[in-house]
mmCIF file of C-alpha atoms in Angstrom:
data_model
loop_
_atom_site.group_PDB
_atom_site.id
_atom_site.type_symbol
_atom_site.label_atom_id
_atom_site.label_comp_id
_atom_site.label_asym_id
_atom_site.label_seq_id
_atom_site.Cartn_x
_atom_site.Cartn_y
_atom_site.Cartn_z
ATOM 1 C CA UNK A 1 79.929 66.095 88.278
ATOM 2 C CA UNK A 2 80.741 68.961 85.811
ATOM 3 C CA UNK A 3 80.741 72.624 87.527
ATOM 4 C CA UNK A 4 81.468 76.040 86.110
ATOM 5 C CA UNK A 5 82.828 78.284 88.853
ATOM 6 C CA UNK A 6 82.031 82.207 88.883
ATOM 7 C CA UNK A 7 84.049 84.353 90.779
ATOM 8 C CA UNK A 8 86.651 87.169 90.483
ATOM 9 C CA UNK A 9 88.503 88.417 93.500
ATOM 10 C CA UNK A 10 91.011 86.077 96.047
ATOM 11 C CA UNK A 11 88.007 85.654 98.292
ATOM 12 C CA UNK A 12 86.423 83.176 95.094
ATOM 13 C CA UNK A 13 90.011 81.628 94.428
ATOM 14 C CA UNK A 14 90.188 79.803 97.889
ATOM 15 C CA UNK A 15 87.013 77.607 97.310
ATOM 16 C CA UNK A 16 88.016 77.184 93.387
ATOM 17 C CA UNK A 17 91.399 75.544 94.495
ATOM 18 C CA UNK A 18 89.908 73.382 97.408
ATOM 19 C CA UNK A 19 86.992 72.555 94.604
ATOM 20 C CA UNK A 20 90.044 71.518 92.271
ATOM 21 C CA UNK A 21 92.206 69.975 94.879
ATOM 22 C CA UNK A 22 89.501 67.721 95.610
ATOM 23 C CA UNK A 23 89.214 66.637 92.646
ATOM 24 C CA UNK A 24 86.097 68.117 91.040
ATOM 25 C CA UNK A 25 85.490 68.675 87.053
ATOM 26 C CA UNK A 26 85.945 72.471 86.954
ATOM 27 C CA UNK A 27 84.414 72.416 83.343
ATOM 28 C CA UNK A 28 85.184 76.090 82.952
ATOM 29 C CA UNK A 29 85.336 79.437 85.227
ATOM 30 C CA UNK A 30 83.699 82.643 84.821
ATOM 31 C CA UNK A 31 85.400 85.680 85.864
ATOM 32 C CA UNK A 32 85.128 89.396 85.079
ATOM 33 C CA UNK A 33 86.703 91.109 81.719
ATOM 34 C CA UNK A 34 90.748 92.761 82.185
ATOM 35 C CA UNK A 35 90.796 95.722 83.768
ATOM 36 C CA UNK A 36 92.339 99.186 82.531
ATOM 37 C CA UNK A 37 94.337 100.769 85.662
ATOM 38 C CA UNK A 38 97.532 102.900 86.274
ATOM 39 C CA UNK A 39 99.274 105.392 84.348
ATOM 40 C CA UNK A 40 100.202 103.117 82.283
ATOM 41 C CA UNK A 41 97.308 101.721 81.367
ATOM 42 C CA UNK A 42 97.692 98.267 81.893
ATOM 43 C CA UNK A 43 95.313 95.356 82.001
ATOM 44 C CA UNK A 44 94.920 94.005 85.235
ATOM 45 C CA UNK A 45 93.877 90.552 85.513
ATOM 46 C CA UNK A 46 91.209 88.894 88.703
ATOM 47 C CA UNK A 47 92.429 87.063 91.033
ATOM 48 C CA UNK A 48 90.219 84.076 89.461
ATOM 49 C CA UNK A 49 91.563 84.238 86.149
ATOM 50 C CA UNK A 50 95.453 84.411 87.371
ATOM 51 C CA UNK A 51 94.580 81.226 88.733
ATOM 52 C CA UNK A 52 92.746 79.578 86.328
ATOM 53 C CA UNK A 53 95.407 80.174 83.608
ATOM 54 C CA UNK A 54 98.310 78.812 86.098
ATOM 55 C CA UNK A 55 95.592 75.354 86.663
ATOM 56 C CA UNK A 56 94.876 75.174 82.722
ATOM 57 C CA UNK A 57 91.142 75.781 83.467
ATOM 58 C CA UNK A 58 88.269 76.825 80.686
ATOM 59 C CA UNK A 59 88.218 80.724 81.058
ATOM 60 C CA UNK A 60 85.262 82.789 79.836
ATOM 61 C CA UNK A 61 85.209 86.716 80.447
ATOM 62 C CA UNK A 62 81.672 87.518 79.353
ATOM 63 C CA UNK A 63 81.166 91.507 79.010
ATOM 64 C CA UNK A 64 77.270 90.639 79.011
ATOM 65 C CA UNK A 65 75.930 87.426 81.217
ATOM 66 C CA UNK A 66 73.118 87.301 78.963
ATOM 67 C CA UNK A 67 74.839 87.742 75.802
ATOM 68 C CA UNK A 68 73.296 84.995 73.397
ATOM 69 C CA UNK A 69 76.943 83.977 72.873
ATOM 70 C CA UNK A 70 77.651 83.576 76.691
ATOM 71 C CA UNK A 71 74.824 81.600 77.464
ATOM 72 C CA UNK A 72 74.963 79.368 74.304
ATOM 73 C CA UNK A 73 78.603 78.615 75.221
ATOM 74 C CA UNK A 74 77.673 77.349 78.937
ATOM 75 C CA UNK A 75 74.411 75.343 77.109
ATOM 76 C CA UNK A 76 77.327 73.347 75.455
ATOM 77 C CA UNK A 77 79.017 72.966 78.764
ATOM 78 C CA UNK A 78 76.462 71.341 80.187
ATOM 79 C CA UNK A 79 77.361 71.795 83.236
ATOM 80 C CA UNK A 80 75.535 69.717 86.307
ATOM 81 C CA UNK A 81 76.245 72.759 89.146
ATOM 82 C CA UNK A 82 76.947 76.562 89.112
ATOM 83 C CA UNK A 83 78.738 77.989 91.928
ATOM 84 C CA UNK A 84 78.974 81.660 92.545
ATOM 85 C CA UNK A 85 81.429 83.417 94.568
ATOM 86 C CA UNK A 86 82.127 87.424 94.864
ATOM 87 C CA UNK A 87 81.081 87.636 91.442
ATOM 88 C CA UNK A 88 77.870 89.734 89.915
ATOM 89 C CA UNK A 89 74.396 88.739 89.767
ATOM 90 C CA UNK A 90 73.384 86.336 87.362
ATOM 91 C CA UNK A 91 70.518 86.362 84.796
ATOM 92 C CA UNK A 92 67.958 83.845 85.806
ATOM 93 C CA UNK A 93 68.533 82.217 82.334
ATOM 94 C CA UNK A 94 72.008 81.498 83.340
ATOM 95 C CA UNK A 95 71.371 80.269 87.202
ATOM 96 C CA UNK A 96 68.457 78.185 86.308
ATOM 97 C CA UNK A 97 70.569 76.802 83.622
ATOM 98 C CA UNK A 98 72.038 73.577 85.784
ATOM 99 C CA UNK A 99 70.407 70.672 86.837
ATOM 100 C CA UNK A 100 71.015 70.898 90.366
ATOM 101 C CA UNK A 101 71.165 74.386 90.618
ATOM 102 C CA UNK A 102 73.530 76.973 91.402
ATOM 103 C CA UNK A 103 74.620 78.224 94.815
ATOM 104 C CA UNK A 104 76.545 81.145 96.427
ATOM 105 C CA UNK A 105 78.849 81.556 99.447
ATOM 106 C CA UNK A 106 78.177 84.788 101.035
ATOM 107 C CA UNK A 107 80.348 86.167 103.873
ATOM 108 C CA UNK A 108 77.368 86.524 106.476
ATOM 109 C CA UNK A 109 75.406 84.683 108.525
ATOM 110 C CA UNK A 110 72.145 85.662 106.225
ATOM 111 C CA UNK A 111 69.450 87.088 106.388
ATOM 112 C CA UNK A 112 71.818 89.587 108.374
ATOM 113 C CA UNK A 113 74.057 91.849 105.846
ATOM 114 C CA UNK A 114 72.709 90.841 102.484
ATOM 115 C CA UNK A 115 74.513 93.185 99.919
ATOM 116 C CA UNK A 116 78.403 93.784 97.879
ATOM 117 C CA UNK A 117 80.114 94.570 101.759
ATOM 118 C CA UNK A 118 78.669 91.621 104.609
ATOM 119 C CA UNK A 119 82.197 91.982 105.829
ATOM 120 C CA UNK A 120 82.671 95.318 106.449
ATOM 121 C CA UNK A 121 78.860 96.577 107.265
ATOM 122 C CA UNK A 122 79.331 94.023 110.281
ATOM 123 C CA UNK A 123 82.478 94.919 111.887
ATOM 124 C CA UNK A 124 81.711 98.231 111.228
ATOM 125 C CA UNK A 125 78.058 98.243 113.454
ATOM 126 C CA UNK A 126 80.413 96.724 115.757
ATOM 127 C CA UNK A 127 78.984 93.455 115.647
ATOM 128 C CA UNK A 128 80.689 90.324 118.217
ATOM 129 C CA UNK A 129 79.639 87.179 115.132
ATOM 130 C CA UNK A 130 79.811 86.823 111.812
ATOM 131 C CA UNK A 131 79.960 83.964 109.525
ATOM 132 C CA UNK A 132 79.792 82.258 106.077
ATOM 133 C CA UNK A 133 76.370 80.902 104.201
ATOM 134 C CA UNK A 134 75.971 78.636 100.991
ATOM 135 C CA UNK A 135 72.631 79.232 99.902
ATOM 136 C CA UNK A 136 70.660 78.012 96.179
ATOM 137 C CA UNK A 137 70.203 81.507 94.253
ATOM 138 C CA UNK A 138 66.655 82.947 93.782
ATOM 139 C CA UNK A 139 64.901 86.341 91.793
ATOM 140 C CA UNK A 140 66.010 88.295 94.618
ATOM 141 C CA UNK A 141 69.757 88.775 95.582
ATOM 142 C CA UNK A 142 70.960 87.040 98.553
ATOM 143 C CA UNK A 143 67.497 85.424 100.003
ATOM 144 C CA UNK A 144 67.658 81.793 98.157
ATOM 145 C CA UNK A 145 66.854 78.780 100.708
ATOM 146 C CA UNK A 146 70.100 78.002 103.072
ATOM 147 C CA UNK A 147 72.664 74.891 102.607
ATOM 148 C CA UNK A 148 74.799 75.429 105.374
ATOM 149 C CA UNK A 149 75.913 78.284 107.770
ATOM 150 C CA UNK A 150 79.328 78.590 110.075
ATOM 151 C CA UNK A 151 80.219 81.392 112.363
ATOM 152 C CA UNK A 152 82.911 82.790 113.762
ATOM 153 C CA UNK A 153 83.321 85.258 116.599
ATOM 154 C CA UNK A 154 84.541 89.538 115.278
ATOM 155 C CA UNK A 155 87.390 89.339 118.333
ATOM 156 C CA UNK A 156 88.398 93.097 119.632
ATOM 157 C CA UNK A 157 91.453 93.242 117.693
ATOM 158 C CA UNK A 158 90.266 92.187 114.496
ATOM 159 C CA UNK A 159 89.510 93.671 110.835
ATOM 160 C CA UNK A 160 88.121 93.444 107.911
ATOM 161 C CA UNK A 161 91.625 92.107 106.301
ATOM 162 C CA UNK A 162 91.679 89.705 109.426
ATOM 163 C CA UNK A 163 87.988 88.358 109.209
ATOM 164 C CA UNK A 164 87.736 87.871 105.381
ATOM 165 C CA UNK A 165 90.910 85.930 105.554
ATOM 166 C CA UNK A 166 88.963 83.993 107.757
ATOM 167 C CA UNK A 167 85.654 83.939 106.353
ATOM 168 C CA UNK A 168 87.812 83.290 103.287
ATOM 169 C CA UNK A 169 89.354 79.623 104.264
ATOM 170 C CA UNK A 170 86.427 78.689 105.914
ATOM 171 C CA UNK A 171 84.027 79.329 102.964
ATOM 172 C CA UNK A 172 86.515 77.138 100.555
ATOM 173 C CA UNK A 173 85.682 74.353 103.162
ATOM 174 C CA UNK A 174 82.331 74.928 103.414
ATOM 175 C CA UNK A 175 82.163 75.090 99.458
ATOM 176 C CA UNK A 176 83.222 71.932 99.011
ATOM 177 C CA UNK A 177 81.322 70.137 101.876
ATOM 178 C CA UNK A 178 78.153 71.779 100.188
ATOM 179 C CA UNK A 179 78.880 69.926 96.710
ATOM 180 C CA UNK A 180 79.361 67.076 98.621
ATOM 181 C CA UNK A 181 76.095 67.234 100.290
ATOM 182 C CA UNK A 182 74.719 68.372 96.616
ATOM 183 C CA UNK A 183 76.187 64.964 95.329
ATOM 184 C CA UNK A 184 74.750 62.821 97.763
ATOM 185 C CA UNK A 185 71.898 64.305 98.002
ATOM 186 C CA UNK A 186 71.817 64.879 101.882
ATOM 187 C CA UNK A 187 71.195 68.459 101.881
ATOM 188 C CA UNK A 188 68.424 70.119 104.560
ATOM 189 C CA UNK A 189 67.766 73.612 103.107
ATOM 190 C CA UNK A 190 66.134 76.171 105.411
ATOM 191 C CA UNK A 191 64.744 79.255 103.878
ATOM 192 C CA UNK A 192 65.899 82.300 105.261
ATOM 193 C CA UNK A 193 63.557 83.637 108.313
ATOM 194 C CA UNK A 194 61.948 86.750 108.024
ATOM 195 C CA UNK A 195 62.793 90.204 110.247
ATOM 196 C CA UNK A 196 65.970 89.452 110.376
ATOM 197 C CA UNK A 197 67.370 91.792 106.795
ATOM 198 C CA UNK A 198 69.978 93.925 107.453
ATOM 199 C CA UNK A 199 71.661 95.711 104.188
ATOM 200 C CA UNK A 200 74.760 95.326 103.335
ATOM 201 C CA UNK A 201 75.620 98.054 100.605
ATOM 202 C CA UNK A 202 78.797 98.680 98.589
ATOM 203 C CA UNK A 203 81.375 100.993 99.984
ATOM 204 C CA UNK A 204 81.700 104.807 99.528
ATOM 205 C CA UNK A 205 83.862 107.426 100.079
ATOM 206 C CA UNK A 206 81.537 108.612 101.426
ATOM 207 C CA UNK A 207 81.579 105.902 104.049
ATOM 208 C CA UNK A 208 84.791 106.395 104.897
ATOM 209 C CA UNK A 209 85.853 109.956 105.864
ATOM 210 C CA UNK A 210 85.340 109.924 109.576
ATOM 211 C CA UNK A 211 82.830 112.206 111.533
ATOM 212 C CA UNK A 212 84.446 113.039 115.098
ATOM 213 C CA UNK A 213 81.190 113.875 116.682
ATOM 214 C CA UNK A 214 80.240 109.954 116.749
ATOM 215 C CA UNK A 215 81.241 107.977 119.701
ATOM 216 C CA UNK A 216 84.472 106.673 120.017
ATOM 217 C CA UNK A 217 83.563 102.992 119.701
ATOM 218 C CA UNK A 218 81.599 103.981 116.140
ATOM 219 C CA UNK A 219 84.726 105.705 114.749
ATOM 220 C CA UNK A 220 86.948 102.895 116.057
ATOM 221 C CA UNK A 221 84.345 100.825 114.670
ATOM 222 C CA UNK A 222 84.089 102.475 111.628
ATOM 223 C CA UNK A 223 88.111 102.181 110.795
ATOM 224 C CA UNK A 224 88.534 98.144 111.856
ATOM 225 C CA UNK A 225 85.475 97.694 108.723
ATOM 226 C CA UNK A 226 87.639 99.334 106.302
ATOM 227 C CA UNK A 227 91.508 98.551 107.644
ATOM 228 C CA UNK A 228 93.087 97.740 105.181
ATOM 229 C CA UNK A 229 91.384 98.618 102.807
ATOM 230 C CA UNK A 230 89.623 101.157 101.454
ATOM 231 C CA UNK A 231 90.261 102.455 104.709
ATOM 232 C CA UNK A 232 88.751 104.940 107.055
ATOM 233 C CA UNK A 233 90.056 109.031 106.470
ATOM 234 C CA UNK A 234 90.061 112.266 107.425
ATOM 235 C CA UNK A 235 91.461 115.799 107.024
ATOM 236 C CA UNK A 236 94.268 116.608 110.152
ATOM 237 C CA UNK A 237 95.822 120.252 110.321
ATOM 238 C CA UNK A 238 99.005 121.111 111.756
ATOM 239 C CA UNK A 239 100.532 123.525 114.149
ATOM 240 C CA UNK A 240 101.095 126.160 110.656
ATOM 241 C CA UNK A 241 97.606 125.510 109.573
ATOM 242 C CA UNK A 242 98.463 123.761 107.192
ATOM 243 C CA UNK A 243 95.612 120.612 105.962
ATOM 244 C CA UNK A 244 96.557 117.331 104.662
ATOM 245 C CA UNK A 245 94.332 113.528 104.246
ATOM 246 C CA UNK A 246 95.251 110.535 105.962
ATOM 247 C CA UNK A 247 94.354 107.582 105.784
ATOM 248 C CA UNK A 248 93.767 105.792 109.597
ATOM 249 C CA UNK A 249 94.137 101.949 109.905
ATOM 250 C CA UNK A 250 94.240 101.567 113.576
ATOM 251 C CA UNK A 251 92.981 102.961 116.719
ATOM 252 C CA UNK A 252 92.313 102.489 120.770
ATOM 253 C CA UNK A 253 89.563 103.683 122.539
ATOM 254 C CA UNK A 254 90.805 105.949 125.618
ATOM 255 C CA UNK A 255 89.709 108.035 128.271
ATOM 256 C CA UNK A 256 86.638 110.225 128.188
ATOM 257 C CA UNK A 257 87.168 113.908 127.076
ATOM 258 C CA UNK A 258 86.342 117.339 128.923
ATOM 259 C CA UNK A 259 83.152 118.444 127.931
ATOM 260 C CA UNK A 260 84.597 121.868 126.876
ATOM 261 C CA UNK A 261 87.182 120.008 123.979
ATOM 262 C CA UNK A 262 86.142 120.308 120.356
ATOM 263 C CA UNK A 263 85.512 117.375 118.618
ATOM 264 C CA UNK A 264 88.445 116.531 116.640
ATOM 265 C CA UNK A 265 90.758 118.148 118.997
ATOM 266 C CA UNK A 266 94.027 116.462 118.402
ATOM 267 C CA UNK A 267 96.630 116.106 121.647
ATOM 268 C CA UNK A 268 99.878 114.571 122.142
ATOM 269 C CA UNK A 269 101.428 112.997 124.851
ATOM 270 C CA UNK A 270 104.366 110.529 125.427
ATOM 271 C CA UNK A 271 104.721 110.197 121.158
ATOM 272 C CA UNK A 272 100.719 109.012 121.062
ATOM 273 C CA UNK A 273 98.743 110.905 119.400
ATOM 274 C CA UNK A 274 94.750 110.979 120.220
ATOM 275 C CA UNK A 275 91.636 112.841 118.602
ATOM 276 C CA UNK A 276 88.273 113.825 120.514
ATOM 277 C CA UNK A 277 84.922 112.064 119.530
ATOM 278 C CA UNK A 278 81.361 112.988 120.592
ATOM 279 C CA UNK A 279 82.568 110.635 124.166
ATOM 280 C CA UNK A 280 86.027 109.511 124.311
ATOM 281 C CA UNK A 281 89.406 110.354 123.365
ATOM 282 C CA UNK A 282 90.605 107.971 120.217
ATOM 283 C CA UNK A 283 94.274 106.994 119.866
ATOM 284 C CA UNK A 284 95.704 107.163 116.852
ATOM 285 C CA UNK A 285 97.991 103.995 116.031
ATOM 286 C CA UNK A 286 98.874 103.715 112.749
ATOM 287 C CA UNK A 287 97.626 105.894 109.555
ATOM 288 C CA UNK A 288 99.319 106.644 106.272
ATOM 289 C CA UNK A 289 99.661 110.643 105.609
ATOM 290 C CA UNK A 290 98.517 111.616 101.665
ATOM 291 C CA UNK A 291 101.844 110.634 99.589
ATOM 292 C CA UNK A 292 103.673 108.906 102.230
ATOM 293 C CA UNK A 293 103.735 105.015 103.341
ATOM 294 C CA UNK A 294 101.560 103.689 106.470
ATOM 295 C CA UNK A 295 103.408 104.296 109.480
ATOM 296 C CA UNK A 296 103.041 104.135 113.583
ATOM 297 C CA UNK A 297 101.951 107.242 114.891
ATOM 298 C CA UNK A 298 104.985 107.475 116.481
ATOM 299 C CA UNK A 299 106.975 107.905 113.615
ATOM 300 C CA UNK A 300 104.577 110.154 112.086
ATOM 301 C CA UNK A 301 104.610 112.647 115.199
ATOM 302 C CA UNK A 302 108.442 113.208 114.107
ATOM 303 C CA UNK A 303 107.664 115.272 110.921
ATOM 304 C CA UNK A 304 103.914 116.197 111.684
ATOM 305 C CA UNK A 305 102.624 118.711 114.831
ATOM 306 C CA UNK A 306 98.468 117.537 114.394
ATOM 307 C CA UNK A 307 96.474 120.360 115.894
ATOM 308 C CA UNK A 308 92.962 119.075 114.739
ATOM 309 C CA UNK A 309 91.363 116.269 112.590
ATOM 310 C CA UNK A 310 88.042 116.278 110.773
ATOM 311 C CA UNK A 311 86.260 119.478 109.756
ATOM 312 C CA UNK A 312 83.919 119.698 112.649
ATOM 313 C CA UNK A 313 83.436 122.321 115.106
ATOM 314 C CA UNK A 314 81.392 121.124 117.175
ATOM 315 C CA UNK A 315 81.591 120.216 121.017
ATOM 316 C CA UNK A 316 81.511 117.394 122.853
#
């Protein structure tokens, strides 16, 4: 069986080395042009293609996926499977292409969080289960007809750095159990049911500066989806007045606040620092002032006297 991989980031480079370290015909792998970033300009290369030139795989870098060169050069390939991972949407000329199709891993349990960030819209509507789903690709993005599903419980302490690592190691499993199925032709699909959608969009920045007049457990919420990264932020002002960003990667829900605090009212005791929400006070762990390294709050409480975070006035 010949297969042509698509994917870009680490997530995609899991399955591609279980799909080559079982032994599969990686005919070639698809992954995203270099990157420009930095001062100095330098091209950055995906995850995918780092590995694919370390493995001696077929790379193609297609600026257009329906470039007449592009899809002439997989017509040659022949290919018998596609398999999509983290990667963008195809052009139905290119995943019709195969003879037995072409399939994605998604990190969701779909229909729930179809869209560019499963991972961190779930943690961050505080969800308790996620998962992983192969499914065959269709006209419309992320609703093709199910292969096989596998969850996994969002545990209290948890991430989004901690659950796609996860997600990540069991999808490359799952991958190649689903081109197994696929080459014995034992597969059960089950289309998606309906009612069940819930969007998934890319992330903002606007998505990330915290509002302190939300509950506690939504801003806690809120900075597990995006820890490490992009990660949750806000504005805090010292003693002098004096306003700075910081980035927040972990926090504790604490003890309700008096009604007559200000949201974003920032108090200190025993070197832990905590910030009012709309409910609950919110302890500060770790966060990573603008030009300085992450650190524990209580190393950051050495050189910093937080007065307020957020630019809300309003009370709880």
């Amino acid at each position: 069986m010949k297969i042509v991989f698509f994917g870009t980031p680490e997530f995609a480079v899991a399955s591609l080395d279980a799909l080559v370290k079982a032994g599969y015909d990686i005919a070639a792998v698809v992954t995203m042009p270099d990157k420009i970033a930095g001062r100095g300009h330098k091209l950055i290369k995906s995850d995918v293609k780092v590995y694919a030139e370390e493995h001696g795989l077929r790379l193609l870098q297609p600026e257009k996926l329906k470039s007449d060169e592009f899809v002439s050069t997989l017509r040659e390939i022949d290919a018998d499977l596609f398999i999509v991972i983290a990667f963008r949407m195809l052009p139905e000329v290119v995943w019709q292409m195969p003879r037995l199709g072409t399939f994605n891993l998604h990190g969701s349990l779909l229909p729930k969080y179809r869209g560019a960030a499963p991972i961190n819209r779930a943690i961050m509507n505080g969800e308790k289960e996620t998962g992983i789903t192969t499914f065959f690709l269709k006209h419309e993005i992320d609703t093709g007809d199910m292969i096989e599903q596998r969850s996994t419980p969002i545990h209290d302490d948890d991430n989004v750095g901690t659950v796609y690592d996860r997600l990540m190691n069991m999808g490359a499993d799952m991958v190649v159990h689903t081109v197994e199925s696929i080459e014995k032709g034992t597969l059960t699909l089950q289309p998606q049911p309906d009612g069940e959608f819930i969007p998934a969009p890319k992330i903002f920045k606007e998505d990330c500066e915290i509002d302190w007049t939300k509950s506690a457990e939504q801003v806690h919420n809120q900075v597990r989806g995006l820890s490490p990264y992009p990660a949750a932020f806000t504005t805090i002002t010292d003693i002098n007045g004096k306003e700075i960003n910081a980035k927040i990667f972990q926090t504790a829900i604490a003890g309700p606040v008096d009604h007559e605090v200000t949201c974003g009212e920032v108090k200190v005791e025993d070197k832990k620092m905590y910030v009012s929400t709309g409910d609950n006070w919110l302890e500060i762990i770790s966060l990573q002032p603008a030009g300085k390294k992450r650190m524990l709050t209580k190393d950051y409480l050495l050189g910093y006297h937080p007065i307020k975070a957020g630019k809300t006035e309003q009370k709880s």
